[in-house]
Every structure is written in C-alpha cells, then in structure tokens.
CSV table of C-alpha atoms in Angstrom, one decimal:
chain,number,residue,atom,x,y,z
O,1,MET,CA,3.0,53.2,62.3
O,2,SER,CA,2.4,52.0,65.9
O,3,ASN,CA,-1.2,51.0,64.9
O,4,LEU,CA,0.1,49.0,62.0
O,5,ILE,CA,2.6,47.2,64.2
O,6,ARG,CA,-0.1,46.4,66.7
O,7,GLY,CA,-2.3,45.2,63.9
O,8,GLU,CA,0.4,42.9,62.6
O,9,PHE,CA,1.0,41.4,66.1
O,10,TYR,CA,-2.8,41.0,66.5
O,11,LYS,CA,-3.0,39.0,63.2
O,12,LEU,CA,-0.1,36.9,64.3
O,13,ARG,CA,-1.7,36.1,67.7
O,14,LYS,CA,-4.9,35.0,66.0
O,15,SER,CA,-3.2,32.9,63.4
O,16,LYS,CA,-3.0,29.1,63.6
O,17,TYR,CA,0.2,28.8,61.5
O,18,PHE,CA,2.3,30.6,64.0
O,19,ILE,CA,1.4,28.0,66.6
O,20,GLY,CA,2.6,25.4,64.1
O,21,ILE,CA,5.8,27.3,63.6
O,22,ILE,CA,6.5,27.3,67.3
O,23,PHE,CA,5.9,23.6,67.4
O,24,LEU,CA,8.3,23.1,64.6
O,25,THR,CA,10.8,25.2,66.4
O,26,LEU,CA,10.6,22.8,69.4
O,27,ILE,CA,11.1,19.8,67.2
O,28,ILE,CA,14.2,21.5,65.6
O,29,SER,CA,15.5,22.1,69.1
O,30,TYR,CA,15.6,18.4,69.7
O,31,PHE,CA,17.6,17.7,66.5
O,32,LEU,CA,20.0,20.6,67.3
O,33,LEU,CA,20.7,19.1,70.7
O,34,ARG,CA,21.4,15.7,69.2
O,35,ARG,CA,23.8,17.2,66.7
O,36,PHE,CA,25.4,19.4,69.3
O,37,TYR,CA,26.2,16.4,71.5
O,38,ALA,CA,27.4,14.4,68.5
O,39,ILE,CA,29.9,17.2,67.7
O,40,VAL,CA,31.3,17.8,71.2
O,41,THR,CA,31.7,14.1,71.9
O,42,SER,CA,33.1,13.0,68.5
O,43,VAL,CA,36.7,11.8,68.2
O,44,GLY,CA,39.1,14.4,66.9
O,45,ASN,CA,37.3,17.5,68.2
O,46,PRO,CA,38.6,19.6,71.1
O,47,SER,CA,35.7,18.3,73.1
O,48,LEU,CA,36.7,20.0,76.4
O,49,GLU,CA,36.7,23.4,74.7
O,50,LEU,CA,33.3,22.8,73.2
O,51,GLN,CA,31.5,21.1,76.1
O,52,ASN,CA,29.8,24.1,77.6
O,53,GLY,CA,26.7,26.1,77.4
O,54,MET,CA,28.4,29.2,75.8
O,55,TYR,CA,29.4,27.2,72.8
O,56,SER,CA,25.8,26.2,72.3
O,57,ILE,CA,25.0,29.8,71.6
O,58,GLU,CA,27.6,30.0,68.9
O,59,TYR,CA,26.4,26.7,67.5
O,60,ALA,CA,22.8,27.9,67.4
O,61,PHE,CA,23.7,31.1,65.5
O,62,GLU,CA,25.8,29.2,63.1
O,63,ASN,CA,22.9,26.9,62.2
O,64,ILE,CA,20.8,29.7,60.7
O,65,VAL,CA,21.1,28.0,57.3
O,66,GLY,CA,19.7,24.7,58.7
O,67,THR,CA,17.0,26.3,60.7
O,68,GLY,CA,16.2,28.8,58.0
O,69,PHE,CA,13.4,26.7,56.5
O,70,ILE,CA,11.3,27.3,59.6
O,71,PHE,CA,11.7,31.1,59.2
O,72,SER,CA,11.1,30.8,55.4
O,73,LEU,CA,7.8,29.0,56.2
O,74,PHE,CA,6.9,31.8,58.5
O,75,ALA,CA,7.8,34.4,56.0
O,76,GLY,CA,5.8,32.6,53.3
O,77,GLU,CA,2.6,32.8,55.4
O,78,PHE,CA,3.2,36.1,57.2
O,79,VAL,CA,4.7,38.1,54.4
O,80,ALA,CA,4.2,36.5,50.9
O,81,LYS,CA,0.6,35.2,51.4
O,82,ASP,CA,-0.6,38.3,53.3
O,83,LEU,CA,0.9,40.6,50.7
O,84,LYS,CA,-0.8,38.6,47.9
O,85,ASN,CA,-4.2,38.3,49.6
O,86,ASN,CA,-4.7,41.0,52.2
O,87,MET,CA,-2.1,43.8,52.3
O,88,SER,CA,-3.8,45.8,49.6
O,89,LYS,CA,-6.5,46.6,52.1
O,90,SER,CA,-3.9,48.4,54.2
O,91,PHE,CA,-3.0,50.5,51.2
O,92,THR,CA,-6.6,51.4,50.5
O,93,TYR,CA,-7.1,52.5,54.1
O,94,GLY,CA,-4.7,55.4,53.6
O,95,TYR,CA,-1.5,54.0,55.0
O,96,LYS,CA,1.7,54.6,53.1
O,97,ARG,CA,3.1,51.6,51.5
O,98,SER,CA,6.5,52.2,53.1
O,99,LYS,CA,4.9,52.2,56.6
O,100,VAL,CA,3.0,49.0,55.9
O,101,ILE,CA,6.1,47.2,54.7
O,102,LEU,CA,8.2,48.5,57.6
O,103,SER,CA,5.7,47.5,60.2
O,104,LYS,CA,5.6,44.0,58.7
O,105,LEU,CA,9.4,43.8,58.6
O,106,ILE,CA,9.6,44.9,62.3
O,107,VAL,CA,7.1,42.3,63.4
O,108,PHE,CA,8.7,39.6,61.3
O,109,ILE,CA,12.2,40.3,62.8
O,110,ILE,CA,10.8,40.4,66.3
O,111,SER,CA,8.9,37.2,65.8
O,112,PHE,CA,12.0,35.6,64.2
O,113,LEU,CA,14.1,36.5,67.1
O,114,PHE,CA,11.5,35.1,69.5
O,115,LEU,CA,11.5,31.8,67.6
O,116,GLU,CA,15.3,31.7,67.6
O,117,LEU,CA,15.3,32.5,71.4
O,118,ILE,CA,13.2,29.4,72.0
O,119,TYR,CA,15.7,26.9,70.6
O,120,ILE,CA,18.8,28.9,71.9
O,121,THR,CA,17.3,28.9,75.4
O,122,ILE,CA,16.6,25.1,75.2
O,123,LEU,CA,20.2,24.5,74.0
O,124,ILE,CA,21.7,26.7,76.7
O,125,ILE,CA,19.7,25.1,79.6
O,126,HIS,CA,20.3,21.6,78.4
O,127,THR,CA,24.0,21.9,77.7
O,128,SER,CA,24.7,24.0,80.8
O,129,ILE,CA,23.1,21.3,83.0
O,130,ALA,CA,25.3,18.7,81.2
O,131,TYR,CA,28.6,20.6,81.1
O,132,GLY,CA,28.2,23.9,82.9
O,133,PHE,CA,27.8,27.2,81.1
O,134,TYR,CA,31.5,28.0,81.0
O,135,LYS,CA,34.6,27.1,83.0
O,136,ALA,CA,35.4,30.7,84.1
O,137,LEU,CA,33.3,33.8,83.6
O,138,ASN,CA,35.9,36.5,83.7
O,139,TYR,CA,36.0,39.9,82.0
O,140,SER,CA,37.3,38.5,78.8
O,141,THR,CA,34.7,35.9,78.6
O,142,ILE,CA,31.9,38.4,79.3
O,143,LEU,CA,33.2,40.6,76.5
O,144,TYR,CA,33.2,37.6,74.1
O,145,LEU,CA,29.7,36.6,75.2
O,146,ILE,CA,28.5,40.1,74.3
O,147,ARG,CA,30.2,40.0,70.9
O,148,LEU,CA,28.8,36.6,70.3
O,149,ILE,CA,25.3,37.7,70.9
O,150,VAL,CA,25.5,41.0,69.1
O,151,ILE,CA,27.2,39.7,66.0
O,152,GLY,CA,25.0,36.5,66.0
O,153,ILE,CA,21.8,38.6,66.1
O,154,MET,CA,23.1,41.0,63.5
O,155,TYR,CA,24.0,38.5,60.8
O,156,ASN,CA,21.0,36.3,61.5
O,157,VAL,CA,18.7,39.3,61.1
O,158,ALA,CA,20.5,40.3,57.9
O,159,THR,CA,20.2,36.8,56.5
O,160,MET,CA,16.4,36.8,57.3
O,161,SER,CA,16.0,40.2,55.6
O,162,ILE,CA,17.0,38.4,52.4
O,163,VAL,CA,14.2,35.9,52.9
O,164,PHE,CA,11.8,38.8,53.7
O,165,MET,CA,12.8,40.6,50.4
O,166,ILE,CA,12.2,37.4,48.4
O,167,ALA,CA,8.8,37.1,50.0
O,168,ILE,CA,7.9,40.7,49.2
O,169,ILE,CA,9.1,40.4,45.5
O,170,THR,CA,7.7,37.0,44.7
O,171,LYS,CA,4.6,37.0,46.8
O,172,SER,CA,4.9,33.2,46.6
O,173,ASN,CA,5.0,30.7,49.5
O,174,VAL,CA,6.9,28.2,47.4
O,175,CYS,CA,9.6,30.7,46.3
O,176,THR,CA,10.0,31.9,49.9
O,177,VAL,CA,10.2,28.5,51.4
O,178,ILE,CA,12.9,27.3,49.0
O,179,SER,CA,14.9,30.5,49.4
O,180,PRO,CA,17.3,29.0,52.0
O,181,SER,CA,18.5,26.8,49.2
O,182,LEU,CA,20.1,30.0,47.9
O,183,PHE,CA,22.2,30.0,51.0
O,184,MET,CA,23.5,26.5,50.4
O,185,LEU,CA,24.4,27.5,46.8
O,186,ALA,CA,26.2,30.5,48.2
O,187,ILE,CA,28.3,28.3,50.5
O,188,THR,CA,29.1,26.0,47.6
O,189,ALA,CA,30.1,28.9,45.5
O,190,ALA,CA,32.3,30.4,48.2
O,191,LEU,CA,34.1,27.1,48.8
O,192,ASN,CA,34.6,26.0,45.3
O,193,SER,CA,35.5,29.2,43.4
O,194,LYS,CA,38.5,31.3,43.0
O,195,GLU,CA,38.9,34.8,44.3
O,196,PRO,CA,37.3,37.3,44.2
O,197,ILE,CA,34.0,35.3,44.0
O,198,PRO,CA,34.3,33.8,47.5
O,199,SER,CA,34.9,37.2,49.0
O,200,ILE,CA,31.9,38.7,47.2
O,201,VAL,CA,29.6,35.8,48.1
O,202,SER,CA,30.7,36.0,51.7
O,203,PHE,CA,29.8,39.7,51.8
O,204,VAL,CA,26.4,39.3,50.1
O,205,PHE,CA,25.4,36.4,52.4
O,206,PRO,CA,26.3,37.7,55.9
O,207,PHE,CA,26.1,34.2,57.6
O,208,ILE,CA,29.3,33.1,55.8
O,209,VAL,CA,31.7,35.8,57.2
O,210,GLY,CA,29.5,36.0,60.3
O,211,GLU,CA,30.4,32.5,61.4
O,212,LYS,CA,34.1,33.5,61.2
O,213,ALA,CA,33.4,36.5,63.4
O,214,LEU,CA,31.8,34.3,66.1
O,215,ALA,CA,35.0,32.5,66.9
O,216,ARG,CA,36.5,33.2,70.3
O,217,PHE,CA,39.8,34.6,68.9
O,218,ALA,CA,38.4,35.9,65.6
O,219,PRO,CA,40.6,38.4,63.8
O,220,ASN,CA,39.4,42.0,64.1
O,221,LEU,CA,39.1,42.2,60.3
O,222,ASP,CA,36.6,39.4,60.2
O,223,ILE,CA,34.5,41.1,63.0
O,224,ILE,CA,34.5,44.4,61.1
O,225,ILE,CA,33.6,42.8,57.8
O,226,SER,CA,30.8,40.9,59.4
O,227,ILE,CA,29.3,44.0,61.0
O,228,ILE,CA,29.6,46.0,57.7
O,229,SER,CA,28.1,43.1,55.7
O,230,SER,CA,25.2,42.7,58.1
O,231,VAL,CA,24.3,46.4,58.2
O,232,ALA,CA,24.8,46.8,54.4
O,233,ILE,CA,22.7,43.7,53.4
O,234,PHE,CA,19.9,44.6,55.9
O,235,THR,CA,19.8,48.1,54.5
O,236,ILE,CA,19.9,47.1,50.9
O,237,THR,CA,17.2,44.4,51.2
O,238,THR,CA,14.9,46.7,53.1
O,239,LEU,CA,15.3,49.5,50.5
O,240,ILE,CA,14.7,47.0,47.7
O,241,SER,CA,11.5,45.8,49.4
O,242,LEU,CA,10.3,49.4,49.9
O,243,LEU,CA,11.1,50.5,46.3
O,244,TYR,CA,9.5,47.4,44.9
O,245,VAL,CA,6.2,47.9,46.7
O,246,LYS,CA,6.3,51.6,46.0
O,247,HIS,CA,6.4,51.1,42.2
O,248,LYS,CA,4.5,47.8,41.9
O,249,ASP,CA,0.8,47.5,41.5
O,250,ILE,CA,-0.6,45.6,44.5
O,251,LYS,CA,-3.9,43.9,43.7
C-alpha cells in the first residue's frame, strides 16, 4: 500500500497538469479575494463582523462549489484518465484493486487539501493584513476556529469524494469536469422543493448542511447532521468506488 501511495505521488510530481492546476488555484485566489472584499464592504451586510481573517476561512470552505471545477479538472486527469489508460498495469502487477483505488483516493484527498490550503492561506494573509485576524482570540473563539476547520475539511473532503466516485465510474474527463454542476442542481432542488426533498438533498450533498454548521452560533443539530452526513457520504462513495472496480473489467 505504501509503495502504491509513493508511486501515485511520484506520478503527480512528474505530471505537467498538476502545475497547471496549481496555477489555476492561484488565479482563483485572486477572484475569491475580490468577491470577499465585495461581500464585506457591501451595503446591508454586518461588515464589522465579517471584516476579519477568520471569516475568510469560513468563506473559503463555503465556496467549495465554486472552486470545485479546479478539483474536478484534477480528478479528471489524475483519476479518470489514469484509470482509463494506465491503472490496469497496477492490477496486472499483482496489486489488489482495492489497494490501488484506496492509494489513489488518499493521494487525491491529500493533493486536494494542499490546493485548498493554497487559496485559504492567501485569503487569510491578505484579509488579516487588511482587517486583522479577529478582534479577540479568547477560549470561545479558539473552539470555534477548531470547529470551523474540522467541519470545513470534513464536508469538503466528503464533497470531493463524490467527484472521485464519478471519475472512477465514468472514466471520463468530461463527465468528471462537469460533475460540480450536480452540486448546483442539488442546491436548486434544496431551495425550490417541499419537504422531505430538501432534507434528503442536504444530507446527500454535505456542503449544503455543512455551510450551516460553519456559522459561529450554529445549532448543535446542524453540526451533528453535518458530521454524520460527511462521514456517511465519504464512506458510501468510497465503498461504491471499490465495489465498482472490483466487479468491473478494467482494460
């Protein structure tokens, strides 16, 4: 397993597309910053509450749908294309299919978090210089910061596991790249439908309920549902990916 993970990282380091993905991430950072400042300075918003570096963390996590196309591009190349063209070699070398898929999932998630860290760091530094990180770092604030980071990572990873599953099943760059459009459809369905459809959609797509759980004074129920949703969806999508590859002929 460790050899497979090292091999995936080696392929990633040698790839040209990953450099392009990093460059796109830097470009996205610029647009995220512009939108952040537009939000916190717009009329009608509690600008004093939002003008701080800590809010930029929440803002970055909440934009997983908007930044998702970068990670879907990455998944298209790293997962779908590799599965279609090269991964059968790993199977013929004697590695179990489950280990091959798990190693690719691990490297995909780590790389995704690295890319996300790039624009989150840029946001934090830039906004903290402009407004300060937070007005008072007390015990309550530190606990909220920990919750913000943990839940943000959990539901972002769970959301990307859906993209990973789509890449595994379709083995198509195009299908993987357009997969974030499913997230937009999910939001539309959640907003325009009657119960219980919004509740079901919110659970299936962790970023919907996850955004509620990121709020400073979020109800405990929203936090619990967000955690359960993230763990459940990540587990389900991983199992589906493993079962699909196990029973599917890879050529």
